[in-house]
Coordinates of C-alpha atoms and ligand atoms in Angstrom, one line a residue:
X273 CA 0.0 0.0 0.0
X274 CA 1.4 3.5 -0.9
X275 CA 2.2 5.6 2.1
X276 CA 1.5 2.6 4.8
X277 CA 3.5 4.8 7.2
X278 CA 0.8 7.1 7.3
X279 CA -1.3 5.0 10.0
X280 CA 0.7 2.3 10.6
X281 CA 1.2 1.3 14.1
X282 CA 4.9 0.4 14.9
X283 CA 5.2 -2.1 17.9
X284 CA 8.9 -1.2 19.6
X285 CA 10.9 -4.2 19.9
X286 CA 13.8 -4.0 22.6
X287 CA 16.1 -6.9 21.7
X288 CA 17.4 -7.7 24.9
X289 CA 14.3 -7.9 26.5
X290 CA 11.7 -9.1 24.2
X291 CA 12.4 -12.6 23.7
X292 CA 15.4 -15.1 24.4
X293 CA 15.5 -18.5 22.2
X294 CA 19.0 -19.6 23.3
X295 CA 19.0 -19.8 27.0
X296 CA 21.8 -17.0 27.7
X297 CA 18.8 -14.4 29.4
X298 CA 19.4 -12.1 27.1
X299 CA 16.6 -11.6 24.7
X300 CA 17.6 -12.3 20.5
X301 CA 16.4 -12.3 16.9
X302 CA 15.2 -15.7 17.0
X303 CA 13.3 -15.3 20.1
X304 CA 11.8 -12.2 18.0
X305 CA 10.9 -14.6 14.8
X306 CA 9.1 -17.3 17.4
X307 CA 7.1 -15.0 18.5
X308 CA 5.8 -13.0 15.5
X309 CA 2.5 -14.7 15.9
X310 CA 2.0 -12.8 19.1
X311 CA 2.4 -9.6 17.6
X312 CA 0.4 -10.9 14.4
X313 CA -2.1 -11.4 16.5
X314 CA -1.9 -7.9 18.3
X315 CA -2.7 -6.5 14.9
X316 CA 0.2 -4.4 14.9
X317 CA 1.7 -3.2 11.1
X318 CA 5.2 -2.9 11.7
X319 CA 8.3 -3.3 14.2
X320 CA 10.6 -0.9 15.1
X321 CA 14.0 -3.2 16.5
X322 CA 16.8 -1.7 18.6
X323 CA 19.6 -2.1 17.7
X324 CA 21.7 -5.2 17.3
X325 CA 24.2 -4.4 15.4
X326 CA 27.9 -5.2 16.5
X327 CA 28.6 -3.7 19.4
X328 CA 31.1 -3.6 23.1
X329 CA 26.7 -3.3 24.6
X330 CA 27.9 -0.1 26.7
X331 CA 24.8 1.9 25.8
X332 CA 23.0 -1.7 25.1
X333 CA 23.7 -1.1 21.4
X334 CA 23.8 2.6 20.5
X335 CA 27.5 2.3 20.2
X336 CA 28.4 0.3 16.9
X337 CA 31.2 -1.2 16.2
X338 CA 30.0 -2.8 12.5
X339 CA 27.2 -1.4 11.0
X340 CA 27.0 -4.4 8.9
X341 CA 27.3 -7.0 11.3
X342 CA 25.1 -9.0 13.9
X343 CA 26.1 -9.2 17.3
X344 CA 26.7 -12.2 18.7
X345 CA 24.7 -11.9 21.4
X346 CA 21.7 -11.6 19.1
X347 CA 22.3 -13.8 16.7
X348 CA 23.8 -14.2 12.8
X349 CA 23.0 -12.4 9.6
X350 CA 21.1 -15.4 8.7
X351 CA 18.8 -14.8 11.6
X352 CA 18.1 -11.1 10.9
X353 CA 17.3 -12.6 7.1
X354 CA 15.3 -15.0 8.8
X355 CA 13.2 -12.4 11.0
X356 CA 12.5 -10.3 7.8
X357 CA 10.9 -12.7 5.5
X358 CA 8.7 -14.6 8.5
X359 CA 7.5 -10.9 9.2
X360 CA 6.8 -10.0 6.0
X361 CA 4.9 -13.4 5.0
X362 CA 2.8 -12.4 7.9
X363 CA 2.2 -8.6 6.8
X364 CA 4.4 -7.1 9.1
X365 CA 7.3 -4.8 7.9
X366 CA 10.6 -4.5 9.6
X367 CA 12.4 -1.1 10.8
X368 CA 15.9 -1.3 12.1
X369 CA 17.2 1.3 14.3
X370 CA 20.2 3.7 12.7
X371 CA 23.0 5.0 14.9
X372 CA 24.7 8.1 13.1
X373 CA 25.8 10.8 15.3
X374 CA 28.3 8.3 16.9
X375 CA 30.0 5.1 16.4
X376 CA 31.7 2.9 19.4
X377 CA 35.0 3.6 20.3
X378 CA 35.9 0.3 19.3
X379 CA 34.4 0.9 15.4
X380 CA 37.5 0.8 13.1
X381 CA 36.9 4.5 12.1
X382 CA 37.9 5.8 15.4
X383 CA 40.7 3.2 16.1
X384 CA 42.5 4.3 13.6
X385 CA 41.4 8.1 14.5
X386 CA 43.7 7.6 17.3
X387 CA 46.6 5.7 15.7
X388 CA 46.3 8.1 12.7
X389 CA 47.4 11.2 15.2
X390 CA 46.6 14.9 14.8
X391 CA 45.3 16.4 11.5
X392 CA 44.8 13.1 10.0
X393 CA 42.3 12.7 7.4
X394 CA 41.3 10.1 9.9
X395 CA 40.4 12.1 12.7
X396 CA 38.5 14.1 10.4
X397 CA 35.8 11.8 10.3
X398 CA 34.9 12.4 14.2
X399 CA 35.6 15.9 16.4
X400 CA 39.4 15.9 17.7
X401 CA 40.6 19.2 19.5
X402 CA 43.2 20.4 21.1
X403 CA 43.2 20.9 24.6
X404 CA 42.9 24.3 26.7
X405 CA 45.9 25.2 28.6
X406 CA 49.5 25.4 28.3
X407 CA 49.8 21.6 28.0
X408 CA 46.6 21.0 26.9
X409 CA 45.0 19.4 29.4
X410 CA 41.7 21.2 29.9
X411 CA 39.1 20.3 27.6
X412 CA 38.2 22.4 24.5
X413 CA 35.1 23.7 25.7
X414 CA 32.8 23.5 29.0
X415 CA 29.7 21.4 26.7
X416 CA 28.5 18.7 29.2
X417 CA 27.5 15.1 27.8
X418 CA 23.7 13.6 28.3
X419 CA 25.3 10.7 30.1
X420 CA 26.9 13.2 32.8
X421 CA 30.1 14.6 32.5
X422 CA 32.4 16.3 30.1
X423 CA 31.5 16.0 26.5
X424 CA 35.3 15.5 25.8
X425 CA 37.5 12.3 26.4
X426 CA 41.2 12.6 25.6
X427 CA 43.5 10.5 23.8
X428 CA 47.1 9.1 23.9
X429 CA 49.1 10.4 20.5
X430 CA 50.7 7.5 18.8
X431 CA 53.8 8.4 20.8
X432 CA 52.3 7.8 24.0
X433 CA 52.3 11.5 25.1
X434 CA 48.9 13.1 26.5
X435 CA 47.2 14.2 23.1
X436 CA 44.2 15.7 21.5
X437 CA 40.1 15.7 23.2
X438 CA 37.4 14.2 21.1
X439 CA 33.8 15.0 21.7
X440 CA 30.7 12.8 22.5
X441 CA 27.5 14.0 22.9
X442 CA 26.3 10.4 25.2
X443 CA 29.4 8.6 26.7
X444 CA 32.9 8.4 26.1
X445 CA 32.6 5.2 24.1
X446 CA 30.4 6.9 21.7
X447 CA 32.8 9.2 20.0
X448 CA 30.8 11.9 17.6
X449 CA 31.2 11.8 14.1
X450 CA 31.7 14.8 12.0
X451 CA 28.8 15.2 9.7
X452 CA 30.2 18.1 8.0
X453 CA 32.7 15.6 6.5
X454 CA 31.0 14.2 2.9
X455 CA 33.0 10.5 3.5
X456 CA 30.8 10.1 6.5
X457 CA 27.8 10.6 4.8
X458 CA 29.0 8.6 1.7
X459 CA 29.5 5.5 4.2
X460 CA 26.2 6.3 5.9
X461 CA 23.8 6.2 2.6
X462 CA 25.8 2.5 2.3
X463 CA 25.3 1.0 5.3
X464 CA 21.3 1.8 4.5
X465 CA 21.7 0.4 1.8
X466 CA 22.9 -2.5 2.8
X467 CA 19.9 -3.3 4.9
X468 CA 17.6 -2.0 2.4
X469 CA 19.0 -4.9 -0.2
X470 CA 18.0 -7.1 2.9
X471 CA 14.6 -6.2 2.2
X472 CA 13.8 -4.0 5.7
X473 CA 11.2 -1.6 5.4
X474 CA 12.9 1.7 6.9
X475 CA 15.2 2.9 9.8
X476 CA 14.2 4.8 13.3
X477 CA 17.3 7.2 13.1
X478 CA 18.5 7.7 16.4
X479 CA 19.2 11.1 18.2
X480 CA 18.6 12.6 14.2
X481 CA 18.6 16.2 15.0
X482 CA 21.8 16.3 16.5
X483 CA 24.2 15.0 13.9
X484 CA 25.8 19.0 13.3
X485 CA 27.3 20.8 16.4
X486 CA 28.6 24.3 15.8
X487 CA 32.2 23.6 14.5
X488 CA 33.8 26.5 16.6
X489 CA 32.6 24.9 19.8
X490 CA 32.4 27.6 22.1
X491 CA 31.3 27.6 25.7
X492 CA 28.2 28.0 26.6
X493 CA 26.7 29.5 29.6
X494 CA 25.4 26.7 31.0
X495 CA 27.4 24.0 29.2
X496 CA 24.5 23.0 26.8
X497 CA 26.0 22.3 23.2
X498 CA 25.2 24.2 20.2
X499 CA 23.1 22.0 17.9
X500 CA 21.8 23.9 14.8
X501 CA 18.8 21.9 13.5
X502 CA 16.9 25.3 12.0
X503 CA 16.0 25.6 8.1
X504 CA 19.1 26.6 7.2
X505 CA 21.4 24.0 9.2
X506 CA 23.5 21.3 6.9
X507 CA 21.6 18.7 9.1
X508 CA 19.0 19.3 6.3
X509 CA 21.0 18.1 3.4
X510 CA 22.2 15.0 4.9
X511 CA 18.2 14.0 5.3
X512 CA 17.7 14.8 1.8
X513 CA 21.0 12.5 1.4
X514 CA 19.0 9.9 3.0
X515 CA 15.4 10.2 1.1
X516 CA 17.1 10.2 -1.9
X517 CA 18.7 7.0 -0.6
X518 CA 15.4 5.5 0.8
X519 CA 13.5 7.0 -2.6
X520 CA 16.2 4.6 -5.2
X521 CA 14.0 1.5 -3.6
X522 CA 10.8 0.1 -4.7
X523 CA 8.2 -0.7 -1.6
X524 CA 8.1 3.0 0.2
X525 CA 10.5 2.8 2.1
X526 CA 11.1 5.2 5.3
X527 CA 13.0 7.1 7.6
X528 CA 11.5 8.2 11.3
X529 CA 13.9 10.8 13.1
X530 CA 14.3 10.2 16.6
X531 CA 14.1 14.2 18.1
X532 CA 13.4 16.0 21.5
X533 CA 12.9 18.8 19.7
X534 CA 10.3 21.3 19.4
X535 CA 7.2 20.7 17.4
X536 CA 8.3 23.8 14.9
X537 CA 11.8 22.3 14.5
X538 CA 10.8 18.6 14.6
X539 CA 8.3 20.0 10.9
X540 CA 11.4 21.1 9.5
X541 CA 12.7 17.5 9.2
X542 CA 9.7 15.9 7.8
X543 CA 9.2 18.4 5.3
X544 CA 8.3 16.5 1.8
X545 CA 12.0 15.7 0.9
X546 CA 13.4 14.4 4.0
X547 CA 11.8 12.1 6.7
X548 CA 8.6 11.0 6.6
X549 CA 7.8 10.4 10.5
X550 CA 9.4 11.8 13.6
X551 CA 9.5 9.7 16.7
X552 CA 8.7 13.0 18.9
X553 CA 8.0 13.1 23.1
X554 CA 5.1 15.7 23.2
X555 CA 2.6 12.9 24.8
X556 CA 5.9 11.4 26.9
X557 CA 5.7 14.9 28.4
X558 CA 2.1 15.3 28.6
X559 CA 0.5 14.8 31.8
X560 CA -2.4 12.2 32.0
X561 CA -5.2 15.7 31.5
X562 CA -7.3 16.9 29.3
X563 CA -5.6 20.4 28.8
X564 CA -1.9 19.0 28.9
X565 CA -2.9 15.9 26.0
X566 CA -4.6 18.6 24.3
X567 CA -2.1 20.8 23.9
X568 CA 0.2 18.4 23.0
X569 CA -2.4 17.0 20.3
X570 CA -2.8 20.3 19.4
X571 CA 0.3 21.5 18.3
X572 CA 2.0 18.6 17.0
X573 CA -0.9 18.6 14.6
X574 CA -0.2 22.2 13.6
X575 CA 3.1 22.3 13.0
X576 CA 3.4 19.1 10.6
X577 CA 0.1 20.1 9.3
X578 CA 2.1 22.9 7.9
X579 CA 4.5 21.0 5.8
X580 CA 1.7 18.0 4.8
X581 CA 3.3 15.9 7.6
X582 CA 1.9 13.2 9.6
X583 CA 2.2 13.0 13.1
X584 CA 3.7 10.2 14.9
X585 CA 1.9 9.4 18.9
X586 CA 4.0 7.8 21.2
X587 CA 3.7 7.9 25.3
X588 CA 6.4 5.4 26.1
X589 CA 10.2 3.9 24.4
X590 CA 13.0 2.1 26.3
X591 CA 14.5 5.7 27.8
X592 CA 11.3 6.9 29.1
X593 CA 10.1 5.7 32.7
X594 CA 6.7 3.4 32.1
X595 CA 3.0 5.4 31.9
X596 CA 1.5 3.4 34.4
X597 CA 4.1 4.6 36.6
X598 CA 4.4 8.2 35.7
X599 CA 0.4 8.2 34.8
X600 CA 0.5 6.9 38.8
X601 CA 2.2 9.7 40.4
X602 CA 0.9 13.3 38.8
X603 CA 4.0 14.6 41.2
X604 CA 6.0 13.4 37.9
X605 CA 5.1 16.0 35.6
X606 CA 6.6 19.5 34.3
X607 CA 9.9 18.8 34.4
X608 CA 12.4 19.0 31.8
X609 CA 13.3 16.7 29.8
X610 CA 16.6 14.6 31.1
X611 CA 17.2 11.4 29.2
X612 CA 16.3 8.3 31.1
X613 CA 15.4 10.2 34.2
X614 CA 11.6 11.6 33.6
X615 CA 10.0 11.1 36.5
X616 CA 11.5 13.8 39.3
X617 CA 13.3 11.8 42.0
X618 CA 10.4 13.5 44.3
X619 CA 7.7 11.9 42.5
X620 CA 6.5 10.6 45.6
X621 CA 4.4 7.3 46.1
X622 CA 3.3 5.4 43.0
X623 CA -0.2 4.3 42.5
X624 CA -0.4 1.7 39.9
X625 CA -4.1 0.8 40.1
X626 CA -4.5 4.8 39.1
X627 CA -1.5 4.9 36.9
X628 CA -3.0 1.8 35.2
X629 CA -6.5 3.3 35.0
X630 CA -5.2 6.9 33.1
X631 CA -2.9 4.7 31.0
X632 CA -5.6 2.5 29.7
X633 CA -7.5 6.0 28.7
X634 CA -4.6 7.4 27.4
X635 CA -4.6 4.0 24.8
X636 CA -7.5 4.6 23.6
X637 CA -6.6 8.6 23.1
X638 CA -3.6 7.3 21.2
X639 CA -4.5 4.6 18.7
X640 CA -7.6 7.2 17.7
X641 CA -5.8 9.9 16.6
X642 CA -4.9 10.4 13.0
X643 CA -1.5 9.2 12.4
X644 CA 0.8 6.9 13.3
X645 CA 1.2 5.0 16.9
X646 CA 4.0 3.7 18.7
X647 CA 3.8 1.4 21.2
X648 CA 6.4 0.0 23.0
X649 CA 6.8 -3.4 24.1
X650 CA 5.3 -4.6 28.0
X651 CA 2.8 -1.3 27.5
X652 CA 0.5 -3.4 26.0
X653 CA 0.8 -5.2 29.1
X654 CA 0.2 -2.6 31.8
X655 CA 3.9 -3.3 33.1
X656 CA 4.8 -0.7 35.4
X657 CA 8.7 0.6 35.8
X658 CA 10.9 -1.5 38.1
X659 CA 12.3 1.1 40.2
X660 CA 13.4 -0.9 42.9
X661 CA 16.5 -2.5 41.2
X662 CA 19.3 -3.4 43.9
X663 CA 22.0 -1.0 42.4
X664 CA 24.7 -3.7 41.4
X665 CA 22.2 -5.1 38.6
X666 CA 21.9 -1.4 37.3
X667 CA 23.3 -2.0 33.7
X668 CA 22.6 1.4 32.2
X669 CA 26.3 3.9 31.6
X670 CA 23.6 6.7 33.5
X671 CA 24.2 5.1 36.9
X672 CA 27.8 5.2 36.3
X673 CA 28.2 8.5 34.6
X674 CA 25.9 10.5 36.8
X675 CA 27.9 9.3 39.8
X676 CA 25.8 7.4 41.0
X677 CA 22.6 10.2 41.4
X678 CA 20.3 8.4 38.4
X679 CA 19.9 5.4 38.2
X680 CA 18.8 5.5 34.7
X681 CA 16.6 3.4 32.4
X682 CA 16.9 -0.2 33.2
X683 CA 13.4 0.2 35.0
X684 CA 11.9 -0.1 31.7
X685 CA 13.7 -2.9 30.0
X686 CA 13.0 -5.2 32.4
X687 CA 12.6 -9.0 29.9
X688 CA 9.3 -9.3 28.9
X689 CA 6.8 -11.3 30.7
X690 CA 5.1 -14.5 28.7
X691 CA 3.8 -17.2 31.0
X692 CA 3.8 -19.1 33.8
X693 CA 3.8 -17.9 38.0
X694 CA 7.8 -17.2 38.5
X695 CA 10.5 -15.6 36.9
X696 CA 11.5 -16.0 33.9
X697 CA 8.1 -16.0 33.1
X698 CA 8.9 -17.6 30.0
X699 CA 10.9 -15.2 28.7
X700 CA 14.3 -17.5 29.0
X701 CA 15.1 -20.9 29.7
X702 CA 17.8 -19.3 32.4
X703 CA 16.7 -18.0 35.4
X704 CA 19.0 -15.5 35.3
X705 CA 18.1 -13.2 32.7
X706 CA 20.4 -9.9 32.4
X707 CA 17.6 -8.0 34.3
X708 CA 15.8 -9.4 37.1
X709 CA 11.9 -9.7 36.7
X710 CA 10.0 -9.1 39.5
X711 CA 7.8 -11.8 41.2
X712 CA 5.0 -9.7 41.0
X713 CA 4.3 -10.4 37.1
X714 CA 2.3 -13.4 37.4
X715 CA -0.8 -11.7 36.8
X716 CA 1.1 -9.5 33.9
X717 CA 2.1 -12.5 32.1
X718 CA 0.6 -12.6 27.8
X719 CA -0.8 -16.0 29.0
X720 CA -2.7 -14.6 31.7
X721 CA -3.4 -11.5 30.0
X722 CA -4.7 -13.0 26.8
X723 CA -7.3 -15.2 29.3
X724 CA -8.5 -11.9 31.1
X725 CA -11.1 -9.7 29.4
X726 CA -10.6 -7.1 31.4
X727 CA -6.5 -6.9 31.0
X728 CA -4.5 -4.0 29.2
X729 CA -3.9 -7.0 26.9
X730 CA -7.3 -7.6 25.5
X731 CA -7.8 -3.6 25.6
X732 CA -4.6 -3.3 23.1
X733 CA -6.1 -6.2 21.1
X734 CA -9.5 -4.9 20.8
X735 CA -8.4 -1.4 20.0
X736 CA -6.0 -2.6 17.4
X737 CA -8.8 -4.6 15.8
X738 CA -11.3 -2.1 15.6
X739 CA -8.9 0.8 14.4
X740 CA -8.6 -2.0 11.2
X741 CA -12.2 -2.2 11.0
X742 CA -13.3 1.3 11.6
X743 CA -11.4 3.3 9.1
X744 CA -11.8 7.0 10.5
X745 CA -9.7 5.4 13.9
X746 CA -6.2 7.1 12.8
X747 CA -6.8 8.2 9.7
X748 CA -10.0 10.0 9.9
X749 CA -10.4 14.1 9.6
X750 CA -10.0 15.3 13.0
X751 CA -12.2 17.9 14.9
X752 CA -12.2 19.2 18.7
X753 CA -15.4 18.6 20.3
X754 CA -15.6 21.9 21.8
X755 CA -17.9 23.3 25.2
X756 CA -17.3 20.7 27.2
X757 CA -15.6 20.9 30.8
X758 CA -12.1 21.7 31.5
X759 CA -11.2 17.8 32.4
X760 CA -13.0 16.1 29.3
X761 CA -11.3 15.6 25.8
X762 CA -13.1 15.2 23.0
X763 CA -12.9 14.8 19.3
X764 CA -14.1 13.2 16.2
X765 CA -12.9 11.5 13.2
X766 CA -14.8 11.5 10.4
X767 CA -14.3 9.7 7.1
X768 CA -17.3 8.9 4.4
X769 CA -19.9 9.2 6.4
X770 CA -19.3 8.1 9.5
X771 CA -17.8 9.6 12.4
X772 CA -15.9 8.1 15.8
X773 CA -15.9 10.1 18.8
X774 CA -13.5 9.5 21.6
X775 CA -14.3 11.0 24.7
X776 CA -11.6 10.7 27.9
X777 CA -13.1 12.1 31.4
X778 CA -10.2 12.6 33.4
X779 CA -12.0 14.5 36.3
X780 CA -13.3 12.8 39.1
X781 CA -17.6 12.1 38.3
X782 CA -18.7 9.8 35.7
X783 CA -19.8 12.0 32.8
X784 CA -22.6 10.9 30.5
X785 CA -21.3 9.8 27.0
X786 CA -22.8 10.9 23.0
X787 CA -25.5 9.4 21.1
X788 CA -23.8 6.0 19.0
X789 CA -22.6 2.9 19.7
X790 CA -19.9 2.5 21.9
X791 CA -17.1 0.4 20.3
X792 CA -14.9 0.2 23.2
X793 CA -14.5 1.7 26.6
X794 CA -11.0 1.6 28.7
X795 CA -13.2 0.7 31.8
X796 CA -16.5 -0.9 32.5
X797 CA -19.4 1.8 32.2
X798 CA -20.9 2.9 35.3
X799 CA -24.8 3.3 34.6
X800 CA -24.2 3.9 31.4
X801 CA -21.7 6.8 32.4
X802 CA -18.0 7.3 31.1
X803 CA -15.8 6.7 34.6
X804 CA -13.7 8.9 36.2
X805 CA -9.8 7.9 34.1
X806 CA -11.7 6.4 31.6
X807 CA -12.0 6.5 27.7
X808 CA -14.6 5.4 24.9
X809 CA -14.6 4.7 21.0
X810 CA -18.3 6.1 20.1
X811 CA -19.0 5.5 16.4
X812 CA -22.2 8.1 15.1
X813 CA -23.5 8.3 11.9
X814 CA -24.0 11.9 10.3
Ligands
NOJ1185 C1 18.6 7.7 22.1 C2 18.4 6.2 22.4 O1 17.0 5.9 22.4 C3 19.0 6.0 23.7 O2 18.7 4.7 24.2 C4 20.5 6.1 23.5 O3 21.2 6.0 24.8 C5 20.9 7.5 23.0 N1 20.0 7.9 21.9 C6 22.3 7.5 22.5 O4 22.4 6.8 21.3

């Protein structure tokens, strides 16, 4: 189908979690491919994997050492040939995650940066500076890194002697490249290609706005780096690089940019020559409210709107603390955005049963609206964060590189929960799996889920059914339902004829619900009233 991106909805695989077939509690590609029927049956359209590409795993695969290569730890080439053409035979396309703005330190790019020495057409390909200071030995600017820390590392010259800084935006071992250098594009547009002759359907690009830093690198007042990602920035052409790239291949392929950024600056990637989704965070932000999801909704719309864009919904990934969780504690809110650390350390108590409630209504506000969904693997279960972990499992460089004050985003890549009353639950043949699952899962199992009409499960499954049936679910015109009270939203989408309203009352009475057939309802109806948390599907004929 032409444009199948438009209201496609991904499911977010997380490798190391998801599924393990060979016993080592680690989750891999195979354990992916035995369990496509699961997520055939979820009714979801495509798969977004993390990545598993070869890698030294100290970002859990968001530093790559071969671009072209499997790791071992997920399996062969064969397998990821395998896990495409069992998913495609069952209608279900394949995205691969693409790591640009760094490499590992261990890729043979920056090995041979460092052996190369100073003004090497070698260290051209990444950020090498000299030092401040007599001898060097400050670093070349005060720009702090996501992770914690300086954004600079420096290396031994080939001599030995103390020598030149190199800058990484994450951790140390994920050395930036320099994007203003034409060979690193020219190897980029190959490795896509080389995944696009596998057959895969398009690539989530990670951290995509930030692949140009200013080249003078000056300080900053508050150490933030200078990223330009407006009109005008090169960032721009190397998208275009990459349609073009993406465009040479029959099947429509695509490219979704990974981005924090703004809703006006997030437009200017997906205008009709570059990307054609952005993985955004408004609704990651957006409190469990009327007036907070509508704003959100609101101007996401508006902005892509403006360039013919699509919007892309998504309340949860592998960095973001679970929405049961942070739907549990509205303490969480308001904040600013810190990578892996979303919910404020005060947050307070957690209550799940609420958390769970809001998050089911938040479901149903998500899979209506026109677009594309994402939906990350375990939230179609309801499983809230693990924030308890005893410190010496904490995996993620966060912990490490915050000095120990967060404990990052292992919370919500705990191994996925299958079947059965213990740990593993299914998920390995080892009991030890490279998180530990909580006990507490047995009633958040797939098996027990798929047996319980009234599970987050059979919501998912429901709502993923009907928005195949019912055609205005996603794709639909949209329209505010306006005059209602401050804590309802509202809104319709209609398409030839027929119109669905979704309704979500998150104030504290049951409120009554619109003329039509109700198609779905994230809680039982009380008297016939929507209840308090609660969302409905309300299909009306005009
Ligand atoms: C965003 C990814 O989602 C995250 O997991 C990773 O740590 C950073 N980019 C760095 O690659």
């Amino acid at each position: 189908m032409a444009e199948w991106w438009r209201d496609a909805v991904v499911y977010q695989v997380y490798p190391r979690s998801f599924a393990d077939a060979n016993g080592d509690g680690v989750g891999d590609l195979r354990g992916i491919t035995n369990r496509l029927g699961y997520l055939g049956d979820l009714g979801v359209d495509a798969l977004w994997l993390g990545p598993v590409f070869a890698s030294p795993q100290v970002d859990h695969g968001y530093d790559v050492a071969d671009y072209r290569a499997i790791d071992p730890l997920f399996g062969t080439l064969a397998d990821m040939d395998e896990l495409i053409v069992a998913a495609h035979a069952r209608g279900i396309r394949v995205t691969l995650d693409f790591v640009p703005n760094h490499t590992s330190d261990q890729h043979p790019w920056f090995r041979s940066a460092v052996e190369a020495g100073r003004g090497s057409p070698e260290r051209a390909r990444y950020h090498f500076r000299d030092g401040r200071g007599p001898d060097g030995s400050r670093p070349p600017n005060n720009w702090r890194a996501v992770f914690g820390g300086s954004s600079w590392t420096r290396v031994n010259e080939p001599d030995g002697s103390p020598g030149q800084w190199y800058y990484h935006l994450f951790a140390a071992e994920q050395p930036d490249l320099n994007w203003l250098n034409p060979e690193v594009l020219a190897e980029f547009a190959d490795v896509l290609r080389f995944w696009l002759d596998r057959g895969v359907d398009g690539f989530r690009v990670d951290v995509a706005d930030a692949l140009i830093k200013d080249p003078a690198f000056p300080d900053t007042p508050d150490g933030s780096p200078i990223i330009p990602k407006g009109a005008d920035s090169p960032v721009h052409g190397v998208y275009r690089a990459f349609r073009r790239v993406l465009d040479a291949y029959p099947g429509d392929r695509i490219g979704v940019i990974e981005t924090g950024a703004g809703d006006e600056v997030v437009a200017l990637f997906l205008r009709p020559d570059e990307m054609q989704l952005a993985f955004g965070f408004r609704l990651v932000h957006a409190a469990p409210d009327a007036p907070s999801l509508r704003e959100a909704i609101e101007t996401s719309l508006a902005a892509n709107g403006r360039v013919g864009a699509t919007t892309t919904w998504v309340t949860d990934n592998h960095d973001t603390t679970r929405s049961v969780t942070r739907y549990g504690s509205r303490a969480s809110f308001g904040g600013a955005y810190v990578p892996g650390e979303l919910r404020a350390k005060d947050a307070g108590p957690v209550d799940v049963a609420a958390g769970t409630r809001r998050a089911r209504a938040v479901a149903l506000v998500l899979l209506a609206l026109p677009g594309a969904s994402y939906l990350y693997q375990g939230q179609e279960l309801g499983l809230p964060n693990v924030d308890d972990l005893p410190e010496a499992c904490l995996h993620d460089p966060i912990w490490e590189r915050s000095g120990h004050t967060f404990r990052g985003r292992d919370g919500c890549r705990i191994p996925l929960p299958w079947a059965g009353d213990r740990p593993p639950f299914g998920f390995s043949t080892s009991p030890k799996t490279w998180l530990p699952m909580p006990d507490s899962w047995a009633s958040l199992t797939v098996e027990a889920e798929i047996a319980d009409p009234g599970s987050m499960l059979t919501l998912y499954r429901d709502a993923l059914r009907l928005r195949h049936e019912q055609r205005a679910l996603g794709r639909g015109e949209f329209r505010w339902v306006e005059g209602l009270a401050d804590d309802i939203l509202a809104f319709d989408l209609v398409l030839s004829g027929e119109t669905v309203r979704v309704v979500a009352n998150f104030g504290a009475a049951p409120v009554a619900l619109p003329a039509g057939k109700v198609l779905l309802a994230s809680s039982p109806l009380e008297e016939g009233l929507l209840a308090s948390d609660a969302a409905a599907w309300v299909r009306r004929r005009i």
